[in-house]
PDB file of C-alpha atoms in Angstrom:
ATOM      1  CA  UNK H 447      99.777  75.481 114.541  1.00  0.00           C
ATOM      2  CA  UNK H 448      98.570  77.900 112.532  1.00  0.00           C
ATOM      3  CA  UNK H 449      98.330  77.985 108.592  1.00  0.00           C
ATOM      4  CA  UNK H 450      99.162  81.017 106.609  1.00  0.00           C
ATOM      5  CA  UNK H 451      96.987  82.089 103.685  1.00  0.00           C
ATOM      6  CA  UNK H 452      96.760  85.160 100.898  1.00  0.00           C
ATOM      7  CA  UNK H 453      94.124  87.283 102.324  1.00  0.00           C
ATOM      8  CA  UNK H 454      90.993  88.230  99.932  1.00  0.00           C
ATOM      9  CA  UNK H 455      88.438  90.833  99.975  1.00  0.00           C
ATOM     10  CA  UNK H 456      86.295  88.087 102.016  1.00  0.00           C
ATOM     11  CA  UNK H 457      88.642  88.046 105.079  1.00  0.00           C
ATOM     12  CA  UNK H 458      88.382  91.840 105.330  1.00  0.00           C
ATOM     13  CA  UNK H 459      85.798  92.363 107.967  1.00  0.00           C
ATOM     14  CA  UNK H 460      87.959  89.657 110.131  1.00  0.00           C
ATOM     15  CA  UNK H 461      91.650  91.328 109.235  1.00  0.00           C
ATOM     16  CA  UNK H 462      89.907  94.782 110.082  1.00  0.00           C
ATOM     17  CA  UNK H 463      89.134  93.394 113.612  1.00  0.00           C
ATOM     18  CA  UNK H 464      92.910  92.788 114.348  1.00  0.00           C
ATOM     19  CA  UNK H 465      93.985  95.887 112.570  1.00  0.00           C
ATOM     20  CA  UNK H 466      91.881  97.798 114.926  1.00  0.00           C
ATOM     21  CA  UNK H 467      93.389  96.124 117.460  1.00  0.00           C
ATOM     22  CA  UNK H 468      97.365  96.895 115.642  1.00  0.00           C
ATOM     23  CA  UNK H 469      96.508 100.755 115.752  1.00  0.00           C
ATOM     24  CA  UNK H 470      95.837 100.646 119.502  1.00  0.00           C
ATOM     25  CA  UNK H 471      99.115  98.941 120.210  1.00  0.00           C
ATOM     26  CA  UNK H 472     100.779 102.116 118.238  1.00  0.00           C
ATOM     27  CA  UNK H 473      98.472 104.644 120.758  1.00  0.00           C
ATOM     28  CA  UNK H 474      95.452 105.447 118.083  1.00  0.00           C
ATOM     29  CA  UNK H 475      91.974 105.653 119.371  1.00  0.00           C
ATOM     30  CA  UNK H 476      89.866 102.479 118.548  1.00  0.00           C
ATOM     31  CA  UNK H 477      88.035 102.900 115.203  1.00  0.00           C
ATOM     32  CA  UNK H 478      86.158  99.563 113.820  1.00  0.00           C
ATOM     33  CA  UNK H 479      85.022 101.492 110.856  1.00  0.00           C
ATOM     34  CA  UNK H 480      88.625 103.369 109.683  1.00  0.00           C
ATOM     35  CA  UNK H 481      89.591  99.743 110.199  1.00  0.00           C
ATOM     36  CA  UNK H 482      87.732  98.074 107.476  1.00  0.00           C
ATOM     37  CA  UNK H 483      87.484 100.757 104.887  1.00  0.00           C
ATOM     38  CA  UNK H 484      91.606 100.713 105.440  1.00  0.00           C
ATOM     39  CA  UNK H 485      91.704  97.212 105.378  1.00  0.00           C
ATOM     40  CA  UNK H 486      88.738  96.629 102.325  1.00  0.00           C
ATOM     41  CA  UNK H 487      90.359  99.458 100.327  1.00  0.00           C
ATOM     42  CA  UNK H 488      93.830  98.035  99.993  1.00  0.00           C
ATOM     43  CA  UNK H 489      92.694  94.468  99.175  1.00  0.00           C
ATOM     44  CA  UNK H 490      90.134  95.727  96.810  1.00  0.00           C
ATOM     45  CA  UNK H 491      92.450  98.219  94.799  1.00  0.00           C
ATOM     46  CA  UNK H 492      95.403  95.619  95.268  1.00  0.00           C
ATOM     47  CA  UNK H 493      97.361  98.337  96.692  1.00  0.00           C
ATOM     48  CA  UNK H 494      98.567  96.011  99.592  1.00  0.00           C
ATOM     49  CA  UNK H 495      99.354  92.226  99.904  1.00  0.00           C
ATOM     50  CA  UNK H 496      97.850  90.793 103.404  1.00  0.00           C
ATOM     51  CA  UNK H 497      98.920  87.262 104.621  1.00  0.00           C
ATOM     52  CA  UNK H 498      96.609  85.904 107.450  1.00  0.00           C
ATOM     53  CA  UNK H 499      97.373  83.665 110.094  1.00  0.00           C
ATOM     54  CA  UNK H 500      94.646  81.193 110.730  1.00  0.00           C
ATOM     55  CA  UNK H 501      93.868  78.779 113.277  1.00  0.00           C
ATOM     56  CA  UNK H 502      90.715  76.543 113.444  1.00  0.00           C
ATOM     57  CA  UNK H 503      89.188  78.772 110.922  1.00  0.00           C
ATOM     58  CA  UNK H 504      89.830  82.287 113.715  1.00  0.00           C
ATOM     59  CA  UNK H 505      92.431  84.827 111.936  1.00  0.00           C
ATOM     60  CA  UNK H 506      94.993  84.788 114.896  1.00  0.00           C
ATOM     61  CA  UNK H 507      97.084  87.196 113.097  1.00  0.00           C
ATOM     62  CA  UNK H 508      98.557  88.990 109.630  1.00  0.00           C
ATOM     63  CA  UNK H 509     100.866  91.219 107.490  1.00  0.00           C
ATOM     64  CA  UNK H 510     100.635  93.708 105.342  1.00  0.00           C
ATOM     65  CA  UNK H 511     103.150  94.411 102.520  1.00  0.00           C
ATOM     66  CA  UNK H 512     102.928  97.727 100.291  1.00  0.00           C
ATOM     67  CA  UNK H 513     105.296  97.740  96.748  1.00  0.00           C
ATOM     68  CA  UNK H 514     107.833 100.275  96.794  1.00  0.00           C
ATOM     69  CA  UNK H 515     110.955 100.892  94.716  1.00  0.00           C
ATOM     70  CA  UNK H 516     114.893 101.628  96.278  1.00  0.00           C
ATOM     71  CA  UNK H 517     116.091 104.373  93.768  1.00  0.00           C
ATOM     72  CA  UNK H 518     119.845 103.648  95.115  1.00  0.00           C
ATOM     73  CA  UNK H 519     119.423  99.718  94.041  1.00  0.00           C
ATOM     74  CA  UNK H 520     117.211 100.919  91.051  1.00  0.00           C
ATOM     75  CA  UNK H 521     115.031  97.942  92.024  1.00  0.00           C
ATOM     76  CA  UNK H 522     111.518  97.014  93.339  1.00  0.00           C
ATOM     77  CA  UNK H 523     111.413  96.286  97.723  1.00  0.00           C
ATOM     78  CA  UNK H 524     109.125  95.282  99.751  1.00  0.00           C
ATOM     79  CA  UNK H 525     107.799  97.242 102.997  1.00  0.00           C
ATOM     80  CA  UNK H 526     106.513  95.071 105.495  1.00  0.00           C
ATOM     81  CA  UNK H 527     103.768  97.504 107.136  1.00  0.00           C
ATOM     82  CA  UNK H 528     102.244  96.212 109.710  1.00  0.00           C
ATOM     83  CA  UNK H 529     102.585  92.551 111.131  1.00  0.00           C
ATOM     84  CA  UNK H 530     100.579  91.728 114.670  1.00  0.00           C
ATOM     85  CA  UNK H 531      99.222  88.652 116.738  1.00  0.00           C
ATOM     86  CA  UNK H 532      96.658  88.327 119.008  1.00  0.00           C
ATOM     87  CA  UNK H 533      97.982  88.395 122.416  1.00  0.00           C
ATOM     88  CA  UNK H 534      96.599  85.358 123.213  1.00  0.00           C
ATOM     89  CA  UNK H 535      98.449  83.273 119.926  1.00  0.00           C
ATOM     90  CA  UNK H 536     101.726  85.171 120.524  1.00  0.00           C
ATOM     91  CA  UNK H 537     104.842  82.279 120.954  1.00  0.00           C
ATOM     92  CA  UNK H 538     102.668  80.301 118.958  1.00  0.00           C
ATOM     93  CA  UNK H 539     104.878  80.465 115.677  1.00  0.00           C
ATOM     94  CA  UNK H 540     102.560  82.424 113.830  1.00  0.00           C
ATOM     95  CA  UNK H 541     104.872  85.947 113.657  1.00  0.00           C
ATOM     96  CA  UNK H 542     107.269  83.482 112.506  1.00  0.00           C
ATOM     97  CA  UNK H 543     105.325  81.706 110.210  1.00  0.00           C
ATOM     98  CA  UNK H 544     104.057  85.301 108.521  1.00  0.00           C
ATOM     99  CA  UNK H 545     107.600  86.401 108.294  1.00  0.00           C
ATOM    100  CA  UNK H 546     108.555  83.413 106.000  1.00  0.00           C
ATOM    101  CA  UNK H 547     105.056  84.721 103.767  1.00  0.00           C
ATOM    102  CA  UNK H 548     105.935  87.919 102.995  1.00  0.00           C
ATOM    103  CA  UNK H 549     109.742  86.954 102.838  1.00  0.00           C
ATOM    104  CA  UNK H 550     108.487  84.338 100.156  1.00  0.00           C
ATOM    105  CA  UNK H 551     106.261  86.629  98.431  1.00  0.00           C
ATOM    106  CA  UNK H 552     109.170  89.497  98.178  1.00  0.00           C
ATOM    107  CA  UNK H 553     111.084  87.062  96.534  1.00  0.00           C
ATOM    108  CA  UNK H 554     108.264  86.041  93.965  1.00  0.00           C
ATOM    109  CA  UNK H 555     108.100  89.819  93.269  1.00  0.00           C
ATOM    110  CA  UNK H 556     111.783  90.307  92.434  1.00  0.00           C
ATOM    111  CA  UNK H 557     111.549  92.636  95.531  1.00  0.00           C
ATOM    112  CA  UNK H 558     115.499  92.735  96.242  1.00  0.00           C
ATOM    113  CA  UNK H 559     114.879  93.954  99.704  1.00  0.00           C
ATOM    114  CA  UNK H 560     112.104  94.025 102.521  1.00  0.00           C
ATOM    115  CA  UNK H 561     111.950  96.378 105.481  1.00  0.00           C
ATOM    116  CA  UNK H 562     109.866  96.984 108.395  1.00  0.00           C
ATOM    117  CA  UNK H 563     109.609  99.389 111.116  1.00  0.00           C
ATOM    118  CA  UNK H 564     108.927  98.417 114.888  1.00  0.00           C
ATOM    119  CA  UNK H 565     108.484 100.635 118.365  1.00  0.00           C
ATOM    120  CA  UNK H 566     111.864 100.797 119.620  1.00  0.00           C
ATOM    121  CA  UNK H 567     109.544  99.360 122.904  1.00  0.00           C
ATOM    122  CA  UNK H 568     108.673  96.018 120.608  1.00  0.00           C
ATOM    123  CA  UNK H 569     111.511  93.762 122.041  1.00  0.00           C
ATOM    124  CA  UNK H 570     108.984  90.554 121.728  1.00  0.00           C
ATOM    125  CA  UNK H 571     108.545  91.546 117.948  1.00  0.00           C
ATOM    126  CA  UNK H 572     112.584  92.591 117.981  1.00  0.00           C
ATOM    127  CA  UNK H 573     113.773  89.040 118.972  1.00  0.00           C
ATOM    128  CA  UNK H 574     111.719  87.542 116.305  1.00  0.00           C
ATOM    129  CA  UNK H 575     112.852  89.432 113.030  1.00  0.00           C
ATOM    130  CA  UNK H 576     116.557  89.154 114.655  1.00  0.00           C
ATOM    131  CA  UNK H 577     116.484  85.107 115.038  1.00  0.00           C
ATOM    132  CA  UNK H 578     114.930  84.981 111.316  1.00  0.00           C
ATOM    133  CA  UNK H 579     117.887  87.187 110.193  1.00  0.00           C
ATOM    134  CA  UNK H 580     116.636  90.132 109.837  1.00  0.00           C
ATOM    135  CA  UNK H 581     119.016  93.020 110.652  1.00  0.00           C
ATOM    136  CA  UNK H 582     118.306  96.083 112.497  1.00  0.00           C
ATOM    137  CA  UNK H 583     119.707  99.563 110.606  1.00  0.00           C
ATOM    138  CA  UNK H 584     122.368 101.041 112.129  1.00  0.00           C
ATOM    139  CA  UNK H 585     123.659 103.152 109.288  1.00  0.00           C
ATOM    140  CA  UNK H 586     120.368 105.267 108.846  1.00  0.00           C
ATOM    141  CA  UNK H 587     118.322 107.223 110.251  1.00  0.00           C
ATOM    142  CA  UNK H 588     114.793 106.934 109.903  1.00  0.00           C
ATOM    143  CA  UNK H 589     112.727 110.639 109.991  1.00  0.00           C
ATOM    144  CA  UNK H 590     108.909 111.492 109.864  1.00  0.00           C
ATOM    145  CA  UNK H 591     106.467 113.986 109.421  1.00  0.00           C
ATOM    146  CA  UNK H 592     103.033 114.064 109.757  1.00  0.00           C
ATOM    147  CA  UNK H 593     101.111 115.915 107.868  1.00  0.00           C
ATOM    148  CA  UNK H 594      97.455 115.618 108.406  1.00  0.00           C
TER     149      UNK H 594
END
């Protein structure tokens, strides 16, 4: 079973390593050392909250929440960024387990939402967030574009 834990500026190197490994599930070139400065930057300016999944002292997995705002609730959310397991640790209860963390935390923030995005491909990741409640939006629709 794994244990979940607050990520800090020491776990960034070890984060980085699965983050790398996050981008390449969403189709972006391997890059060890976009990674870490990502990773390093948003635990050192506090810009993100990162749970970690750990297991016999190996990160097996983590989240990533960013602080927004919902102008139509006039209240703080929570965006739930990025959450991934190794491939090896998935059905192990750990996706589950760092759900509940950044559910938890939202809550301790006053957050009166949280949100995340998935690959419409994701149906492993789908199941989970729908058995711990979380509903997918049908109302909205969700648009994009890059700019750099």
């Amino acid at each position: 079973m794994a244990t979940i834990k607050r990520a800090t500026l020491g776990d960034a190197q070890r984060i980085a390593e699965l983050f790398d490994d996050y981008r390449q599930f969403y189709e972006m070139p391997p890059n060890p050392d976009l990674a870490l400065s990502f990773i390093y930057n948003r635990l050192k300016n506090s810009e993100a909250t990162i749970f970690a999944a750990e297991r016999a002292s190996d990160i097996i997995g983590f989240c990533q929440i960013y602080p927004s705002f919902c102008s139509v609730h006039a209240a703080p959310i929570c965006i739930l960024s990025d959450l991934f397991v190794t491939p090896s640790s998935r059905g192990s209860g750990a996706g589950s387990h760092l759900l509940e963390a950044a559910e938890a935390f939202a809550r301790q923030t006053g957050a009166v939402r949280i949100t995340l995005q998935t690959a419409t491909t994701n149906h492993l990741a789908q199941g989970i967030y729908e058995a711990k409640g979380w509903i997918r939006n049908t109302t909205l629709y969700g648009y994009a574009k890059r700019l750099a």
